[in-house]
C-alpha positions in Angstrom: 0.0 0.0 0.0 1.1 3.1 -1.0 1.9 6.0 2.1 1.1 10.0 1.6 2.8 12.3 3.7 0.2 14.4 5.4 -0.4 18.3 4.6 1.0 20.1 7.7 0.7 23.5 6.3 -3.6 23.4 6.5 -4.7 26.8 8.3 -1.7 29.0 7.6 -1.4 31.8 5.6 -0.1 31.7 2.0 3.4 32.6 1.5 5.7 32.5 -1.4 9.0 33.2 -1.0 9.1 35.0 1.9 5.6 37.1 1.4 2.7 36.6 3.7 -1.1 37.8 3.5 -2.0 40.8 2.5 1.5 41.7 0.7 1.4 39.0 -1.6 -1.3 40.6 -3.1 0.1 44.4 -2.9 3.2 42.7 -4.9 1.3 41.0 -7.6 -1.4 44.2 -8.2 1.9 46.4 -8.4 3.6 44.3 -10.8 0.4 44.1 -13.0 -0.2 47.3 -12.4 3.2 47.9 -13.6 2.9 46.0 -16.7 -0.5 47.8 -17.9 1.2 51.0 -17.2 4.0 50.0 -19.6 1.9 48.6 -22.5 0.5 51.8 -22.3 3.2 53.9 -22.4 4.8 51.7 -25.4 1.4 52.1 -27.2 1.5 55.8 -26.9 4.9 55.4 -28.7 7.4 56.4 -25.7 10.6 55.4 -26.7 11.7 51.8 -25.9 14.5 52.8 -23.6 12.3 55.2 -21.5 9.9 52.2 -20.9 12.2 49.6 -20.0 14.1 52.1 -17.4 10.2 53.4 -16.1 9.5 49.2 -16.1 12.7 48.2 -14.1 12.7 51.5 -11.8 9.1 50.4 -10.7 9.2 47.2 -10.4 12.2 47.5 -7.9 10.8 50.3 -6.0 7.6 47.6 -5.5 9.8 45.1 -4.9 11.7 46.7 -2.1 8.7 48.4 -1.0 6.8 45.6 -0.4 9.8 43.1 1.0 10.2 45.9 3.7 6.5 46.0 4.7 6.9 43.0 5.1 10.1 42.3 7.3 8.8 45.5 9.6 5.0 45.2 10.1 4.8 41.0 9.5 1.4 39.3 9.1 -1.3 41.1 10.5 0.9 45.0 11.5 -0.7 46.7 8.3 -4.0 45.6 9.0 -3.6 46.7 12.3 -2.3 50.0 11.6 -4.9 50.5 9.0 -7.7 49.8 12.0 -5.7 51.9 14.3 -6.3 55.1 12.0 -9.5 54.5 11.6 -10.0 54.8 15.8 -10.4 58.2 16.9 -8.0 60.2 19.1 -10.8 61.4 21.8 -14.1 60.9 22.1 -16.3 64.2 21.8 -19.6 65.0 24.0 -21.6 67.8 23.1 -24.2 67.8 25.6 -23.9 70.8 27.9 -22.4 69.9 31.5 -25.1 70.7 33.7 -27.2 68.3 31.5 -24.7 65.5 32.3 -24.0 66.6 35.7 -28.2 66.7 36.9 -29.3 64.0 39.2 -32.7 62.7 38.0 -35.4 62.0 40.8 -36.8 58.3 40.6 -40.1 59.7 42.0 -40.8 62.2 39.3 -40.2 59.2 36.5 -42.7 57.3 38.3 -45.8 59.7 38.1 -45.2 60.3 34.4 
């Protein structure tokens, strides 16, 4: 009978050579958005040099970008810090203070 080694990696995140979650997918949209940009560019008759140095100047830059994202925020740190801007600083009351500070009678509640 014929043994399989068993899946070990079921429930982790996806990862390819180093990239995990979200930043996988921030590397491939910049690449393709990269790529589109570039077809473009060539199609509006840019000259060839210009667009390969444009192409290889990105595509590092997201590259590097994305690599150190990675290495300094790890898994789940730009989710995080994406939720933690959306928190805000201080919580505002506009209600006058005497309307905050007034005791309410219980006996007053109960005849209404």
């Amino acid at each position: 009978m014929k043994q399989y080694s068993i899946n070990k990696g079921i429930g982790r995140t996806v990862e390819f050579k180093g990239l995990k979650a979200q930043y996988l997918f921030i590397f491939a949209g910049g690449l393709l958005t990269v790529l589109i940009l570039l077809m473009i560019l060539y199609m509006a008759g840019t000259n060839m040099y210009i667009c390969l140095s444009f192409g290889i100047g990105a595509a590092s830059l997201i590259i590097w970008k994305t690599f150190s994202l990675n290495s300094r925020y790890g898994e789940y740190g730009l989710m995080k810090l994406g939720a933690k801007r959306k928190h805000p600083q201080y919580i505002s009351c506009r209600k006058p203070v005497q309307e905050l500070l007034r005791v309410k009678s219980k006996s007053r509640d109960h005849e209404k």
